[in-house]
PDB file of C-alpha atoms in Angstrom:
ATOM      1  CA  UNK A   1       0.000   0.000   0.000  1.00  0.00           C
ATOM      2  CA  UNK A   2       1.700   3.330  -1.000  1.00  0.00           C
ATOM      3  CA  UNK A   3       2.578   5.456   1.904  1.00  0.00           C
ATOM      4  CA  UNK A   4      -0.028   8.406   1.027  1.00  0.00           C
ATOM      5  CA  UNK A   5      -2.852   5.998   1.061  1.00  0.00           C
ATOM      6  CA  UNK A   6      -2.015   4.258   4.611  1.00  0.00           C
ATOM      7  CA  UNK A   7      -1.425   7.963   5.629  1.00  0.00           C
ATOM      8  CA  UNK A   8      -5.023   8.855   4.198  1.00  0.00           C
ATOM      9  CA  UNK A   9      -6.369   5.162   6.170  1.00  0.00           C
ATOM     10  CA  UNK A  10      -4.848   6.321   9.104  1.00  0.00           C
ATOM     11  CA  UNK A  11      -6.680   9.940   9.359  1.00  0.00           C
ATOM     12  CA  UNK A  12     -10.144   8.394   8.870  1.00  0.00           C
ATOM     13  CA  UNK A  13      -9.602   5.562  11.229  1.00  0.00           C
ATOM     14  CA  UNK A  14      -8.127   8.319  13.517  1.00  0.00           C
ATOM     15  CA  UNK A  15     -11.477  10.528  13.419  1.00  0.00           C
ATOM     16  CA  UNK A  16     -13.426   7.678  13.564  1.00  0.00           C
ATOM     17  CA  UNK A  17     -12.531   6.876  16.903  1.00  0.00           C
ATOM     18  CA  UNK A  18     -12.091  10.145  18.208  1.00  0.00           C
ATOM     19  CA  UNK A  19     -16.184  10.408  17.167  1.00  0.00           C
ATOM     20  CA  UNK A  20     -16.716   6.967  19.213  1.00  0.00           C
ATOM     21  CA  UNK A  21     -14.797   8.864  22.042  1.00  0.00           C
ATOM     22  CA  UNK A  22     -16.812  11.695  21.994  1.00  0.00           C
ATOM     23  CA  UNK A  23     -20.014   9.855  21.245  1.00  0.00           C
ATOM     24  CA  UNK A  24     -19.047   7.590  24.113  1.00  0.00           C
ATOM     25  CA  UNK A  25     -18.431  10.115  26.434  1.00  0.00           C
ATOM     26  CA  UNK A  26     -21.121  12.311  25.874  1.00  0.00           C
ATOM     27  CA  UNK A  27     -23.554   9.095  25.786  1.00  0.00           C
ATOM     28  CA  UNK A  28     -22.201   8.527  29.454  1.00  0.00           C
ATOM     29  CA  UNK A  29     -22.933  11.838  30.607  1.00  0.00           C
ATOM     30  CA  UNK A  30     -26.570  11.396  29.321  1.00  0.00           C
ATOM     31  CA  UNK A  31     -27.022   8.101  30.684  1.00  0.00           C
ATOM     32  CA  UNK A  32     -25.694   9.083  34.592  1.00  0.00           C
ATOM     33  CA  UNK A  33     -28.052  12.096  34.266  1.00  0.00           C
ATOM     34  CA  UNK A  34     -31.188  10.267  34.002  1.00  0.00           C
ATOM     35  CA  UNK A  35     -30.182   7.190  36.691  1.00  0.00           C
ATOM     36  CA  UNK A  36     -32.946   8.328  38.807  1.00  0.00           C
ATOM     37  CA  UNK A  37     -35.346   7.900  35.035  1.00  0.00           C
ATOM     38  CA  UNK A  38     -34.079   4.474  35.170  1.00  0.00           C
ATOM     39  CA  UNK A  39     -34.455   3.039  38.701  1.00  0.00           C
ATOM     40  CA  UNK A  40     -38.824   3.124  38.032  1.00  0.00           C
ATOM     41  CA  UNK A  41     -38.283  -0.854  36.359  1.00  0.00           C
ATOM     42  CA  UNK A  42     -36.601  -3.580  35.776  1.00  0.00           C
ATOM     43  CA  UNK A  43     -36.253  -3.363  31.655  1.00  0.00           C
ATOM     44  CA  UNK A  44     -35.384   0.071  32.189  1.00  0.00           C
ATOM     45  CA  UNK A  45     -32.500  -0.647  34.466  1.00  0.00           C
ATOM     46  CA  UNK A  46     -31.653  -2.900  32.105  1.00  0.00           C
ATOM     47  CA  UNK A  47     -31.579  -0.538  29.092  1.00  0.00           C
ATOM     48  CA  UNK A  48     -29.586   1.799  31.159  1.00  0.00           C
ATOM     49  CA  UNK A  49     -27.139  -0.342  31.647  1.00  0.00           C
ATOM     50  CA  UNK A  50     -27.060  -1.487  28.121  1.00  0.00           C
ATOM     51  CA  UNK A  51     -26.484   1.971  27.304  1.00  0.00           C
ATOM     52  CA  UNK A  52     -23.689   2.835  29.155  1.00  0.00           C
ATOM     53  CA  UNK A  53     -21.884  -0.692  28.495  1.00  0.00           C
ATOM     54  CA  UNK A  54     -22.085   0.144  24.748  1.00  0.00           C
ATOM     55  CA  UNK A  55     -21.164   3.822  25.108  1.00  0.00           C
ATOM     56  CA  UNK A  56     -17.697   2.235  27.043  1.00  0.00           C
ATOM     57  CA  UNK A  57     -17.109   0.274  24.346  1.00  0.00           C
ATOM     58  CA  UNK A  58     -17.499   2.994  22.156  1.00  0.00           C
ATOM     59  CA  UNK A  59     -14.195   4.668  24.688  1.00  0.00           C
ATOM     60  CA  UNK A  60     -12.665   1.408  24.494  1.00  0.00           C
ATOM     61  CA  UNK A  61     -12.766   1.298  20.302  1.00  0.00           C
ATOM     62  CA  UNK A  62     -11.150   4.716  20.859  1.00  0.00           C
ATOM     63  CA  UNK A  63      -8.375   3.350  23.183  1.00  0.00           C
ATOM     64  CA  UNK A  64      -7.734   0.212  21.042  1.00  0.00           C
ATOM     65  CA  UNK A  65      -7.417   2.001  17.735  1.00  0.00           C
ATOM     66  CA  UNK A  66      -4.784   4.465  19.656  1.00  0.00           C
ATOM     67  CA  UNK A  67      -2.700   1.740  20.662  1.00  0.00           C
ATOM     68  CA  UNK A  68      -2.553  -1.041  18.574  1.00  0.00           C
ATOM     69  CA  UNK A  69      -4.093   0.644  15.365  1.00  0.00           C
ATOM     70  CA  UNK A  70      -7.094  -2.045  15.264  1.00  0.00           C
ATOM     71  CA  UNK A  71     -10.372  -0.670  13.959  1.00  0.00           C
ATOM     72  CA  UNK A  72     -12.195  -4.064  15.125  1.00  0.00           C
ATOM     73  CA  UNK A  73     -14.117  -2.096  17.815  1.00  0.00           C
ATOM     74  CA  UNK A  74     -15.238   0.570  15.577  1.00  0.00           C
ATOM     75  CA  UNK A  75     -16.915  -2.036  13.478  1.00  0.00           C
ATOM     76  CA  UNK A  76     -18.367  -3.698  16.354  1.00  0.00           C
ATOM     77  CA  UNK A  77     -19.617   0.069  17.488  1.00  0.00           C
ATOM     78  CA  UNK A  78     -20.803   0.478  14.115  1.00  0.00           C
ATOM     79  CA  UNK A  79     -22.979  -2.700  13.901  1.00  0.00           C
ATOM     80  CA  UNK A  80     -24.831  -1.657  17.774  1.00  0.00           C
ATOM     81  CA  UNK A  81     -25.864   1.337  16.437  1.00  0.00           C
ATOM     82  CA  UNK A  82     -26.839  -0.268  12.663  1.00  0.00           C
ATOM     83  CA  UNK A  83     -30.720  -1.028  13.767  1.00  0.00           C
ATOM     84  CA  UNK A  84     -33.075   1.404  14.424  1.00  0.00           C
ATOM     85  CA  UNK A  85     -36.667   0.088  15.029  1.00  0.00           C
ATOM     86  CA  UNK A  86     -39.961   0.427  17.000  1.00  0.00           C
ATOM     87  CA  UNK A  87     -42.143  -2.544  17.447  1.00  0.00           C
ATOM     88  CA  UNK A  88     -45.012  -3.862  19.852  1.00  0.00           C
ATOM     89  CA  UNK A  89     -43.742  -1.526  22.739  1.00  0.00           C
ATOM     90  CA  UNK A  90     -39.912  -2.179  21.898  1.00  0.00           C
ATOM     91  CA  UNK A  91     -38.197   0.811  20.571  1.00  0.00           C
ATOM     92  CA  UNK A  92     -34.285   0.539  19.698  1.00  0.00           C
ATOM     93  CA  UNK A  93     -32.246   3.370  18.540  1.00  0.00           C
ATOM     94  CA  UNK A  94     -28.579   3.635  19.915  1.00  0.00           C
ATOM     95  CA  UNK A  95     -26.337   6.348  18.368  1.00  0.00           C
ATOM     96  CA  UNK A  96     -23.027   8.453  19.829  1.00  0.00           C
ATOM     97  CA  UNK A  97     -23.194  11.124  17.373  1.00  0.00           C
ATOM     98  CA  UNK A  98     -24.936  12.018  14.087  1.00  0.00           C
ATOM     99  CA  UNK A  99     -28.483   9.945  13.781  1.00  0.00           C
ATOM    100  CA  UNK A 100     -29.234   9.950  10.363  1.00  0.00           C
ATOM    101  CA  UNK A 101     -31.905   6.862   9.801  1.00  0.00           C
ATOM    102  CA  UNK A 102     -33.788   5.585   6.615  1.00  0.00           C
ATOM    103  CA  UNK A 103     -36.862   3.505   7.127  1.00  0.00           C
ATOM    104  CA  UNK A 104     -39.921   2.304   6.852  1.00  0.00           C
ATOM    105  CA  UNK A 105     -42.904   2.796   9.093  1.00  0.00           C
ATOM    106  CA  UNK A 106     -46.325   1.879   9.633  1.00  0.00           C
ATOM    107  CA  UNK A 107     -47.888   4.324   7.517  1.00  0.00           C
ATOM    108  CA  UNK A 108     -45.958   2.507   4.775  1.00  0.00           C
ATOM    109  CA  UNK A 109     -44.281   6.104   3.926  1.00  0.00           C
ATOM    110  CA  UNK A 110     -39.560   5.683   3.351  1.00  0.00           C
ATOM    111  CA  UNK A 111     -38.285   8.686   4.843  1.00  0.00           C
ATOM    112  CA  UNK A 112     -34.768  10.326   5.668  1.00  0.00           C
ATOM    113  CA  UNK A 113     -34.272  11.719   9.536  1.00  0.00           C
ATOM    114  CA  UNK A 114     -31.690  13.275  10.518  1.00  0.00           C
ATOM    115  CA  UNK A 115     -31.556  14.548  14.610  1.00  0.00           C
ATOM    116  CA  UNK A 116     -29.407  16.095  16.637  1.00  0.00           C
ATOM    117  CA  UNK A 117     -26.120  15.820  16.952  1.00  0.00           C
ATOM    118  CA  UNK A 118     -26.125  13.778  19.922  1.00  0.00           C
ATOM    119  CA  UNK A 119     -29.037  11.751  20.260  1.00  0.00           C
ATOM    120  CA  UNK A 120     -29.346   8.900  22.943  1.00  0.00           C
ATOM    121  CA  UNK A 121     -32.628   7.402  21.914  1.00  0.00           C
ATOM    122  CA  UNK A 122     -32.926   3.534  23.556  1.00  0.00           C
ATOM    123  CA  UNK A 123     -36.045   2.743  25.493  1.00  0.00           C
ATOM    124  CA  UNK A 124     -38.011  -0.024  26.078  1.00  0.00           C
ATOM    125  CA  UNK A 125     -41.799   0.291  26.116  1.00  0.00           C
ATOM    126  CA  UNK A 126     -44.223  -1.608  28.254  1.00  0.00           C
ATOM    127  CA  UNK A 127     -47.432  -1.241  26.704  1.00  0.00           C
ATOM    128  CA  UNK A 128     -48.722  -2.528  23.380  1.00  0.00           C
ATOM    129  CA  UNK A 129     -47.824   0.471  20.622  1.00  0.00           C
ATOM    130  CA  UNK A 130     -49.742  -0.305  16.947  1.00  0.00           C
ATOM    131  CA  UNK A 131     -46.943   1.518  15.351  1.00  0.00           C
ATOM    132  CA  UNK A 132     -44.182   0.101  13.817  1.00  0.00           C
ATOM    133  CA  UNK A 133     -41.192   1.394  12.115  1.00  0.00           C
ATOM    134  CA  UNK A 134     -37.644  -0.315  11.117  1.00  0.00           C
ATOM    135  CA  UNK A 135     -34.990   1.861   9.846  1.00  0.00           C
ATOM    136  CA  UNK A 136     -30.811   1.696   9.338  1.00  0.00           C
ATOM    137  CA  UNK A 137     -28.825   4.374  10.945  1.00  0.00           C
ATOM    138  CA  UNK A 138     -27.219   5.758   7.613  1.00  0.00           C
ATOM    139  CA  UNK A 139     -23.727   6.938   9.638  1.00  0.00           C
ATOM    140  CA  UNK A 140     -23.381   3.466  11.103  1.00  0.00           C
ATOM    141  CA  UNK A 141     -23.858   1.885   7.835  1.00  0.00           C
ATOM    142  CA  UNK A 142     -21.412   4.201   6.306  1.00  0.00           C
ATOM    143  CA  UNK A 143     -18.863   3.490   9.331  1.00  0.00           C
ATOM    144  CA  UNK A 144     -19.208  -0.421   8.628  1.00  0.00           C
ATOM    145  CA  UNK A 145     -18.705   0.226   4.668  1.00  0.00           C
ATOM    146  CA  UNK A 146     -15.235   1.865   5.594  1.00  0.00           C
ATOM    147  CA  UNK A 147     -14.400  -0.542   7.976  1.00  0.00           C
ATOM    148  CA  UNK A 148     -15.501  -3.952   6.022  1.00  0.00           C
ATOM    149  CA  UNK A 149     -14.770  -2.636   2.706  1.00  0.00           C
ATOM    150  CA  UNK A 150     -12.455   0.014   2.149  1.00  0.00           C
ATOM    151  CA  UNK A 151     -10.413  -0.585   5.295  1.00  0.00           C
ATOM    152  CA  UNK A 152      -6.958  -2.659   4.113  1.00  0.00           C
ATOM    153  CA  UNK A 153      -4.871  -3.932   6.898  1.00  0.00           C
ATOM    154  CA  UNK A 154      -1.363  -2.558   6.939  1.00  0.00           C
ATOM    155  CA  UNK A 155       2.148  -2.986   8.944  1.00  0.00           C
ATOM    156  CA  UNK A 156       1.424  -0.996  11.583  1.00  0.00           C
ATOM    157  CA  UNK A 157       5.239   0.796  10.820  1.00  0.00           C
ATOM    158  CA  UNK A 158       3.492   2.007   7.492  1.00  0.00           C
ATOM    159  CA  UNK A 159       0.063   3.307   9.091  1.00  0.00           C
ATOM    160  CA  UNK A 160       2.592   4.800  12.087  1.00  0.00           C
ATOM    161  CA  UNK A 161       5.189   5.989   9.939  1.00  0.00           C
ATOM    162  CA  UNK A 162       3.971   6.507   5.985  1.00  0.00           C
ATOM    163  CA  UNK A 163       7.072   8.131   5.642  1.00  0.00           C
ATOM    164  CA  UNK A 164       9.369   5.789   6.574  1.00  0.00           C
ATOM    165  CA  UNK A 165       9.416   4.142   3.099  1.00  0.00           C
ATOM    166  CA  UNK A 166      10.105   6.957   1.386  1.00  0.00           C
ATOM    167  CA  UNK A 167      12.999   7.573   3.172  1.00  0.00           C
ATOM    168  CA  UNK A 168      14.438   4.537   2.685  1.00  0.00           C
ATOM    169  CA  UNK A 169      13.948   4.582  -0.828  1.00  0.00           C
TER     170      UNK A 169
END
């Protein structure tokens, strides 16, 4: 791989998981301010803690990239944050940063929303809801595309040091 493109590889991985840092971070804050919200049931307490597992992880995908240059953890962020649906009370919608989701709900209408810029939206609904809607979060789908796809594993010397080559050369 030529040195400009591992240096290119390296940037976007780089941002990537400073956004799952951020994301993560922010997504803790959120959570710890609405622990009281979350002590009224059992499937609440467990969302909660879902939450703030997967917004550690999303730290942890930060840490891992910085140290050993492995993007596995931003994939694995990436695929959490894939689903977005609501369905017979169950609503699922977990994002640490830009929420942009395409889907389909139960008034049969494909639509494009985009919220804000971070959006913690994972809850878990007790009663019977008629509504349905499944969607893809467009930003995690993008994420996994890079990662699965366009993502080609390198010495780490090269993504470390592009320049190294050249200067041997």
């Amino acid at each position: 791989m030529p040195a400009d493109n591992a240096a290119l590889q390296n940037k976007v991985l780089k941002l990537l998981s400073y956004y799952n840092l951020v994301g993560g971070i922010a997504g803790l804050v959120i959570v710890a301010s609405h622990i009281s919200e979350l002590s009224q049931s059992g499937l609440k307490i467990g969302s909660g803690i879902y939450a703030a597992l997967a917004f550690m992880l999303s730290i942890l995908s930060f840490v891992t990239y910085q140290q050993r240059q492995d993007p596995t953890l931003i994939g694995v962020m990436a695929i959490l944050q894939l689903p977005v649906f609501r369905y017979g009370g169950v609503k699922y919608a977990l994002s640490n940063g830009v929420l942009a989701v395409f889907g389909l709900d139960a008034s049969s209408s494909i639509g494009l929303t985009l919220n804000a810029l971070i959006e913690v939206k994972f809850s878990f609904a007790i009663d019977n809801q008629e509504e349905w809607f499944f969607g893809v979060n467009v930003v995690a789908a993008l994420i996994l595309w890079y990662v699965l796809l366009r993502y080609k594993w390198t010495e780490s010397t090269e993504v470390t040091n592009p320049n190294k080559e050249q200067a041997q050369a």
